[in-house]
CSV table of C-alpha atoms in Angstrom, one decimal:
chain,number,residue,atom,x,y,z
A,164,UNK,CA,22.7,18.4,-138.5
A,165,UNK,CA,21.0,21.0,-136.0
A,166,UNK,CA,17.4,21.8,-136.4
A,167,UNK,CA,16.4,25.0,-137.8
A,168,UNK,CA,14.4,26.0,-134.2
A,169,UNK,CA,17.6,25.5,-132.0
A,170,UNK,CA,19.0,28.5,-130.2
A,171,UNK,CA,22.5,29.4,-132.0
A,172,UNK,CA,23.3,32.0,-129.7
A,173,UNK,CA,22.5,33.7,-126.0
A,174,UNK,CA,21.0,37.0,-127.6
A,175,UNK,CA,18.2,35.0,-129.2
A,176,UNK,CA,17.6,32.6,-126.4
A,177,UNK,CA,17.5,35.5,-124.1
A,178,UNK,CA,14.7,37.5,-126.9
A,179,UNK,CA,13.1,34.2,-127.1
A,180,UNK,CA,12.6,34.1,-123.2
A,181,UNK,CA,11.5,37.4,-122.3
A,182,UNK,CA,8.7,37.3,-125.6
A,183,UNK,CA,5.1,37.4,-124.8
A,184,UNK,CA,4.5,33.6,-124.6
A,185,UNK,CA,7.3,33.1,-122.0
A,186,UNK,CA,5.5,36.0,-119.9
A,187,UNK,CA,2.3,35.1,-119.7
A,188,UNK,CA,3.7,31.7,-119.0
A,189,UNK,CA,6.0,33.3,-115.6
A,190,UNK,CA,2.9,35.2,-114.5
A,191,UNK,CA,0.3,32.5,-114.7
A,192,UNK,CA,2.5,30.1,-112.3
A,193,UNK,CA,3.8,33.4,-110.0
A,194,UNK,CA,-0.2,34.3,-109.4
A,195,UNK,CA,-0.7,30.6,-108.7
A,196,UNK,CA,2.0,30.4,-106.0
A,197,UNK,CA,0.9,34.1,-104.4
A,198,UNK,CA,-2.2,32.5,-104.5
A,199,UNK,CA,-1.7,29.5,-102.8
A,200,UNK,CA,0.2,31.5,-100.2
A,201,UNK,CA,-2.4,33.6,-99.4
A,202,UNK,CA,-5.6,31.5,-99.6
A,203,UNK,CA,-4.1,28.0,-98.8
A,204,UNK,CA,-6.8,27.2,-101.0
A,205,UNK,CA,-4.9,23.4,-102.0
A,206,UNK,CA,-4.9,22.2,-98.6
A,207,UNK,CA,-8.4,23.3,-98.5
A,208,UNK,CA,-9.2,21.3,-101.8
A,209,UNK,CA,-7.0,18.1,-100.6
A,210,UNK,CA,-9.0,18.3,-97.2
A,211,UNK,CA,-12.4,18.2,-98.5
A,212,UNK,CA,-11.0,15.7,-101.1
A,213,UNK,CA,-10.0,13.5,-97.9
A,214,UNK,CA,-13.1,13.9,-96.1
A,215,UNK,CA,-15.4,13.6,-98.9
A,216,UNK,CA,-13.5,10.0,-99.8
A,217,UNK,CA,-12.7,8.7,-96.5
A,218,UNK,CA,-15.4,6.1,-96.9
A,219,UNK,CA,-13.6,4.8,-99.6
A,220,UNK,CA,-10.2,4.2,-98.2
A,221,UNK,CA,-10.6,1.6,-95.5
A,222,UNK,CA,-7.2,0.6,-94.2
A,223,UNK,CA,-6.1,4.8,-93.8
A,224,UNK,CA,-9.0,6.2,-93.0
A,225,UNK,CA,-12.6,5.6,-91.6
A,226,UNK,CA,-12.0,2.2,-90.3
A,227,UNK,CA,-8.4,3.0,-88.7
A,228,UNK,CA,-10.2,6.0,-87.2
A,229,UNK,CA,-12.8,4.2,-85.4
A,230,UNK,CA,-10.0,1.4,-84.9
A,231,UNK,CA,-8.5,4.4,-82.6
A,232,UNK,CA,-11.8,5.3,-80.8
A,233,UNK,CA,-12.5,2.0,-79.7
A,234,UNK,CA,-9.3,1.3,-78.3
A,235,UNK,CA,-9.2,5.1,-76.7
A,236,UNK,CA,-13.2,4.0,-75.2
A,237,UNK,CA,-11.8,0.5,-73.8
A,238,UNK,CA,-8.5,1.9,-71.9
A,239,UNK,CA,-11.1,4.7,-70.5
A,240,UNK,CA,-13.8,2.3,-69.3
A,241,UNK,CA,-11.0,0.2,-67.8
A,242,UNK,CA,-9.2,3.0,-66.2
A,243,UNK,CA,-12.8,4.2,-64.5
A,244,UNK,CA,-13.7,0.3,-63.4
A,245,UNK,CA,-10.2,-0.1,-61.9
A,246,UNK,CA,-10.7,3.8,-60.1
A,247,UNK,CA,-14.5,2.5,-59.0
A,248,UNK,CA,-12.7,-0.8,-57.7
A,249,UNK,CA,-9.7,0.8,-55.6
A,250,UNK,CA,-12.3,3.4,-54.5
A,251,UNK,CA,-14.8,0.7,-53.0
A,252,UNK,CA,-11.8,-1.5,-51.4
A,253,UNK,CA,-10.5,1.8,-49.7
A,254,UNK,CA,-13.8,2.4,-48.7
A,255,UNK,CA,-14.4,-1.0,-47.2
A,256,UNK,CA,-10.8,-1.0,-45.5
A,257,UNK,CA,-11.4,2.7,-44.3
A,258,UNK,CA,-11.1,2.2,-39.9
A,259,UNK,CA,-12.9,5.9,-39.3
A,260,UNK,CA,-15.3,8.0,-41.0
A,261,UNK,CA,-12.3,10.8,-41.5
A,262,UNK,CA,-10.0,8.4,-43.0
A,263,UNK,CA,-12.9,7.4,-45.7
A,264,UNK,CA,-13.2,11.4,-46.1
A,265,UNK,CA,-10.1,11.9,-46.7
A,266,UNK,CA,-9.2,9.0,-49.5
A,267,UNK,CA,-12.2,10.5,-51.6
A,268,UNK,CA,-11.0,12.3,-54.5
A,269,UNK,CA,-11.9,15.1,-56.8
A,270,UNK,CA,-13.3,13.0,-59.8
A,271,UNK,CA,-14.5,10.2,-58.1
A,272,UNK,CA,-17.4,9.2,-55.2
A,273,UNK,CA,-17.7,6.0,-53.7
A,274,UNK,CA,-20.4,3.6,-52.5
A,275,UNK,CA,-20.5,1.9,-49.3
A,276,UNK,CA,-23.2,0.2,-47.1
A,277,UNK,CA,-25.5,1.0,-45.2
A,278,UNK,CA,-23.9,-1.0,-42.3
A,279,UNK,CA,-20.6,0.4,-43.0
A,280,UNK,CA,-21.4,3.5,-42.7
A,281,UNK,CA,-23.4,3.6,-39.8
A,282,UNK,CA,-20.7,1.5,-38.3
A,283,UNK,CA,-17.8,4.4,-39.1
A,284,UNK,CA,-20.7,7.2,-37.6
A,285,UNK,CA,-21.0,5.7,-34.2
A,286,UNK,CA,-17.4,6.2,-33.7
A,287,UNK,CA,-17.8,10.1,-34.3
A,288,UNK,CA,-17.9,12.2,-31.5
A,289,UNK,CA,-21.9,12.5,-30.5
A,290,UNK,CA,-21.9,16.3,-30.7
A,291,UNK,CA,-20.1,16.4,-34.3
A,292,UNK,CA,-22.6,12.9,-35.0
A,293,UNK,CA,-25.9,15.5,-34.4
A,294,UNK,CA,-24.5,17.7,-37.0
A,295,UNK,CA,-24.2,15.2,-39.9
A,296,UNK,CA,-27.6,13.3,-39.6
A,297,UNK,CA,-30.1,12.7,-36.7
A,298,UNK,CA,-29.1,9.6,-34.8
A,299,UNK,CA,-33.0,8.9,-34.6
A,300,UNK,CA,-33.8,9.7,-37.9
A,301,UNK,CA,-30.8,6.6,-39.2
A,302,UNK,CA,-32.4,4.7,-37.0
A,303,UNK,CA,-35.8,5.3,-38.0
A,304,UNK,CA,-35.4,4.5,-41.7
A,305,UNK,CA,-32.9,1.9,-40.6
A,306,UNK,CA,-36.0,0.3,-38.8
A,307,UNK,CA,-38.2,0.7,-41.3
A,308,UNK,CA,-35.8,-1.2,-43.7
A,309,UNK,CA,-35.5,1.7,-46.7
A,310,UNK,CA,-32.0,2.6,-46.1
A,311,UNK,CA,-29.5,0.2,-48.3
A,312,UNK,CA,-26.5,2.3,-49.1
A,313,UNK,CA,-24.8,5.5,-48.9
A,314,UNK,CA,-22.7,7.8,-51.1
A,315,UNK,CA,-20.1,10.0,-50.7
A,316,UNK,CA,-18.2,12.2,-53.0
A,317,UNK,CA,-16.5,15.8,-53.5
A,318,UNK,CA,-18.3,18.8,-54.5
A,319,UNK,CA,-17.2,22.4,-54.7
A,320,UNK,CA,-15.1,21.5,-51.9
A,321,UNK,CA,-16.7,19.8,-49.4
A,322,UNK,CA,-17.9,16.5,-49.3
A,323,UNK,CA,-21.7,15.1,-49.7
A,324,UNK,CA,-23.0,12.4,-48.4
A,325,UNK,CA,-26.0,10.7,-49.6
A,326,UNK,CA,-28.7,8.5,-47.6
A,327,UNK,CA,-29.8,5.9,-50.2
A,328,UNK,CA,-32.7,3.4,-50.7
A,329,UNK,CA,-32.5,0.5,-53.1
A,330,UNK,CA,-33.9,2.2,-55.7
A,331,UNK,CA,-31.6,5.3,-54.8
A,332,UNK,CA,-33.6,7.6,-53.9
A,333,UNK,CA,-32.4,10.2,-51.5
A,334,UNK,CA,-33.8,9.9,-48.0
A,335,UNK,CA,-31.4,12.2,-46.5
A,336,UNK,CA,-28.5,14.9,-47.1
A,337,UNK,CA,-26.1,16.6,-46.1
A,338,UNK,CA,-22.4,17.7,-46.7
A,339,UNK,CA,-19.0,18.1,-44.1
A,340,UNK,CA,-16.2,20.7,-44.5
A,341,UNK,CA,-13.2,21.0,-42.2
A,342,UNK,CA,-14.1,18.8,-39.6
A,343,UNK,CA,-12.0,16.5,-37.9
A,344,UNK,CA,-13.9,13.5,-37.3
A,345,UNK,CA,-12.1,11.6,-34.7
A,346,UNK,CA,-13.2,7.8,-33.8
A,347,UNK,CA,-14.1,7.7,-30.2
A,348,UNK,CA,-14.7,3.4,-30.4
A,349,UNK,CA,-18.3,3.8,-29.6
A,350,UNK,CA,-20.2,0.4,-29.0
A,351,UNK,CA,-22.3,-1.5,-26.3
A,352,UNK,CA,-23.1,-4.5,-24.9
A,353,UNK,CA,-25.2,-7.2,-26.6
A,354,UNK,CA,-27.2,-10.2,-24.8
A,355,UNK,CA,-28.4,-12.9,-26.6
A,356,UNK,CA,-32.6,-13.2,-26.6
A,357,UNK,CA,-35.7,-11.5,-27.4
A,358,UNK,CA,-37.4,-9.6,-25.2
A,359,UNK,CA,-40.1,-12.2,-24.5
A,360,UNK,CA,-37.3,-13.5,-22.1
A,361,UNK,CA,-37.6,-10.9,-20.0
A,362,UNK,CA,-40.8,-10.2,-18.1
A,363,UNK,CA,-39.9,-6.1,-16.9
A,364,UNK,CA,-40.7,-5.5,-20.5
A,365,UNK,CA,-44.1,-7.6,-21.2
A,366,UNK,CA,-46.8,-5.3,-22.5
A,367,UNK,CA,-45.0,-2.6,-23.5
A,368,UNK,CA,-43.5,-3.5,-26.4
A,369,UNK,CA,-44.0,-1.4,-29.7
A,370,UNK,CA,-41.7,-2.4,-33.2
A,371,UNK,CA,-39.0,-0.6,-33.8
A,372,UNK,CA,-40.5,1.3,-36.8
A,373,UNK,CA,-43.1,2.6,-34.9
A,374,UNK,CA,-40.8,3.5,-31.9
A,375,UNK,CA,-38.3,6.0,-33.3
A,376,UNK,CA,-40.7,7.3,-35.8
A,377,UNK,CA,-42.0,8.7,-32.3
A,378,UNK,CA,-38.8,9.7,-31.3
A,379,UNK,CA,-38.6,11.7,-34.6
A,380,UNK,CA,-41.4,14.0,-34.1
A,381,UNK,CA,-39.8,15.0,-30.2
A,382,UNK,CA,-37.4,17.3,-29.8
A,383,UNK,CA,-33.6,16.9,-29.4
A,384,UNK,CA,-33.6,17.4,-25.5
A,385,UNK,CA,-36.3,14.8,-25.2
A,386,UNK,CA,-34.7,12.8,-27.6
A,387,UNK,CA,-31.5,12.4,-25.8
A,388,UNK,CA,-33.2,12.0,-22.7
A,389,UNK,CA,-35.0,8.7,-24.0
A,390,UNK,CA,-31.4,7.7,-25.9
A,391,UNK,CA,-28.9,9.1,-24.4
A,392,UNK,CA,-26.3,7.8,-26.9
A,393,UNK,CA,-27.8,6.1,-30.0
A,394,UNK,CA,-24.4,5.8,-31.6
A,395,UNK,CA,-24.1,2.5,-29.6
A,396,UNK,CA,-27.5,1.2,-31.5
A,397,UNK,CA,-25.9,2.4,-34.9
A,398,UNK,CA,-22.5,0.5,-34.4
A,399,UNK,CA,-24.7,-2.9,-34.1
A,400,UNK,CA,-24.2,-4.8,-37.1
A,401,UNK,CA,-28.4,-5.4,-38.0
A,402,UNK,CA,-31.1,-3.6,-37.5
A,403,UNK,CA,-33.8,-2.6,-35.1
A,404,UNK,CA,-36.8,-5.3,-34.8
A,405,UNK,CA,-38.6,-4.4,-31.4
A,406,UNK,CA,-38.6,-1.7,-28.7
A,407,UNK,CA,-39.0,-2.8,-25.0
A,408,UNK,CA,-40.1,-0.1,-22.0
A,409,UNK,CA,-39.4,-1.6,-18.6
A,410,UNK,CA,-42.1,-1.1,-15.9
A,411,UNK,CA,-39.4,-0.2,-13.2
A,412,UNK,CA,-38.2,3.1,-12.0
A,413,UNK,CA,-34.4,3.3,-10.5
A,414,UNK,CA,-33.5,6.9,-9.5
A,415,UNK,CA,-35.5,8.9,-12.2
A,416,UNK,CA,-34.7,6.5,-15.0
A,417,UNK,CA,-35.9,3.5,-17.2
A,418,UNK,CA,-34.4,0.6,-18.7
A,419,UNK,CA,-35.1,0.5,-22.5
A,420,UNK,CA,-34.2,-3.1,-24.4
A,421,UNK,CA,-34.1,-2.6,-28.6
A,422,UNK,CA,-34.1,-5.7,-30.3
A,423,UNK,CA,-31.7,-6.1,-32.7
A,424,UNK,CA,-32.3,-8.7,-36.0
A,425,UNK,CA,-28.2,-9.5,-36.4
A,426,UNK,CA,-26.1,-12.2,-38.3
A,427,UNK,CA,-25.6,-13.9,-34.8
A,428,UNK,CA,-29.2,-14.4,-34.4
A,429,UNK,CA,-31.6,-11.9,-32.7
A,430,UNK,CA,-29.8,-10.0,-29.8
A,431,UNK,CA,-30.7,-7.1,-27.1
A,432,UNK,CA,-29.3,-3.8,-26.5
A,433,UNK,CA,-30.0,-2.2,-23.4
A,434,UNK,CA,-29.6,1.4,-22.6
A,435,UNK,CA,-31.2,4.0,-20.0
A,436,UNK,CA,-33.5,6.5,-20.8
A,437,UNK,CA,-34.7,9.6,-18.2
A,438,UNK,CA,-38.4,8.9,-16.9
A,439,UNK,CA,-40.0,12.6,-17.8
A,440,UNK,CA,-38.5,11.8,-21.3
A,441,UNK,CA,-39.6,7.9,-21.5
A,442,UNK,CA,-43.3,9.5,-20.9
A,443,UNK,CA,-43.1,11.8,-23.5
A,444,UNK,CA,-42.5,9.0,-25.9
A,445,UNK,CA,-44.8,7.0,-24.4
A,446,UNK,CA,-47.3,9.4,-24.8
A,447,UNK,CA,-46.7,9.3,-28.3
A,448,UNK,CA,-46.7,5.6,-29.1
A,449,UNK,CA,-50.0,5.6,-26.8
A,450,UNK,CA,-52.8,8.8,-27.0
A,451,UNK,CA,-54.9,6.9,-24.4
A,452,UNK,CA,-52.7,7.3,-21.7
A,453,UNK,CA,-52.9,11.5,-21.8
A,454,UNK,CA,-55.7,11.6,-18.9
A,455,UNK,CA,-56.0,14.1,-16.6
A,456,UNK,CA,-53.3,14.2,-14.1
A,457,UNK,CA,-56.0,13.3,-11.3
A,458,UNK,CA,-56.8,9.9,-12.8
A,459,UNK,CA,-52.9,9.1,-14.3
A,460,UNK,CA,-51.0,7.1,-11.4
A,461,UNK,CA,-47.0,7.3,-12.1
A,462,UNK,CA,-46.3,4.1,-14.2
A,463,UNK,CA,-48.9,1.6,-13.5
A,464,UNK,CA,-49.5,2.1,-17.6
A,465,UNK,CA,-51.0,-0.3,-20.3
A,466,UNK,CA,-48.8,-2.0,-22.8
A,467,UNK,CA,-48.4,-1.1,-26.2
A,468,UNK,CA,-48.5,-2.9,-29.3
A,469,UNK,CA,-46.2,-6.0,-29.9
């Protein structure tokens, strides 16, 4: 038997379903979806729900998150040890200074020695050489043992190079841009000794520190009148110990011996320096000697320090 509620026919279903009840009922649920529409406002509540609980839910949520960032952190620090790594072996393979210019890149520097590097300068072209760094000054601080590495990287399209100590501090600076640094296979001689060995330069004999600090304070012409090319002295492998003036004149010019402190022991380098230059210096290294010209005779001079 049906019951006495069900619908017997469509013209009361249809009176039934357009009556007050049924809508309110459409309305509530069509202002619920325009307003969903146009506020978004149940992503909004589901979001802060999610955020507000995400300490809760361990497997999908905080922990998987920072599950994510670690992994993201250790392929990163990877990535940046393996660029440092194939930056330094280029750097240490590198046969030129250009070549080492060139294999820098945008987002990374690299690091190399101090020997390195001034290994790669002497093989620069002396007048390009003069317009990085002072060939004195590298020997100077090179001398006075501060310098331990150098730095190079890109900036704003050129390329800076740093002049390190070991706590790296800068002791110099400067930056290159579209020069063509071409090797020219700078180098000199070595003998094997010290310059006790050799009695021409016995009492004038100052330490190296001391020496090109002097040779600092002159000015270029002077300067490459005493050291005519101090790229050889910078491709050495070691540095400057001691400073030997000879007593001899030969045709305007002096022999000059620098001690060098190498891995094969200690070993001399011997250049030629102009004798109105080689005074200058000497002057320098020794105040007493500037007497009047009526009571200086030539080179019969008093030694330096040792």
């Amino acid at each position: 038997m049906p019951a006495w509620s069900e619908v017997r026919d469509l013209r009361t279903w249809m009176l039934r379903g357009f009556s007050l009840r049924g809508a309110v009922l459409c309305l509530a649920v069509l202002a619920v979806l325009i307003s969903e529409v146009r506020f978004n406002w149940v992503e909004i509540l589901m979001g802060r729900y999610l955020a507000a609980t995400n300490s809760y839910r361990p497997e999908s949520g905080n922990v998987w998150e920072q599950g994510r960032l670690r992994q993201v952190a250790t392929q990163t620090l990877e990535q940046m040890v393996t660029d440092q790594l194939t930056a330094q072996r280029e750097a240490r393979e590198a046969s030129s200074l250009a070549e080492l210019v060139d294999g820098l890149s945008d987002s990374r520097g690299t690091m190399i020695s101090a020997e390195r590097f001034k290994a790669l300068y002497s093989q620069v072209p002396e007048a390009v050489a003069r317009t990085l760094f002072s060939p004195i000054l590298m020997l100077r601080i090179s001398a006075e043992k501060s310098w331990e590495r150098v730095y190079l990287e890109r900036e704003n399209g050129q390329v800076g190079i740093y002049l390190l100590d070991r706590a790296n501090n800068v002791l110099s600076y400067t930056t290159i841009s579209g020069r063509r640094l071409e090797s020219t296979g700078a180098g000199g001689p070595l003998v094997s000794g010290t310059l006790e060995e050799h009695p021409e330069f016995s009492g004038r004999i100052y330490p190296a520190d001391r020496f090109f600090m002097a040779l600092d304070t002159l000015s270029p012409e002077v300067q490459r009148g005493v050291l005519p090319r101090p790229a050889t002295v910078l491709a050495v492998e070691g540095n400057p110990v001691r400073v030997g003036i000879s007593d001899e004149v030969n045709a305007d010019a002096i022999r000059i011996a620098i001690e060098m402190e190498t891995p094969r022991g200690r070993q001399l380098l011997i250049t030629v320096g102009q004798e109105w230059a080689v005074w200058q210096l000497r002057l320098r290294l020794e105040p007493r000697l500037a007497r009047p010209a009526t009571q200086r005779s030539g080179w019969l001079l008093r030694g330096g320090d040792r």
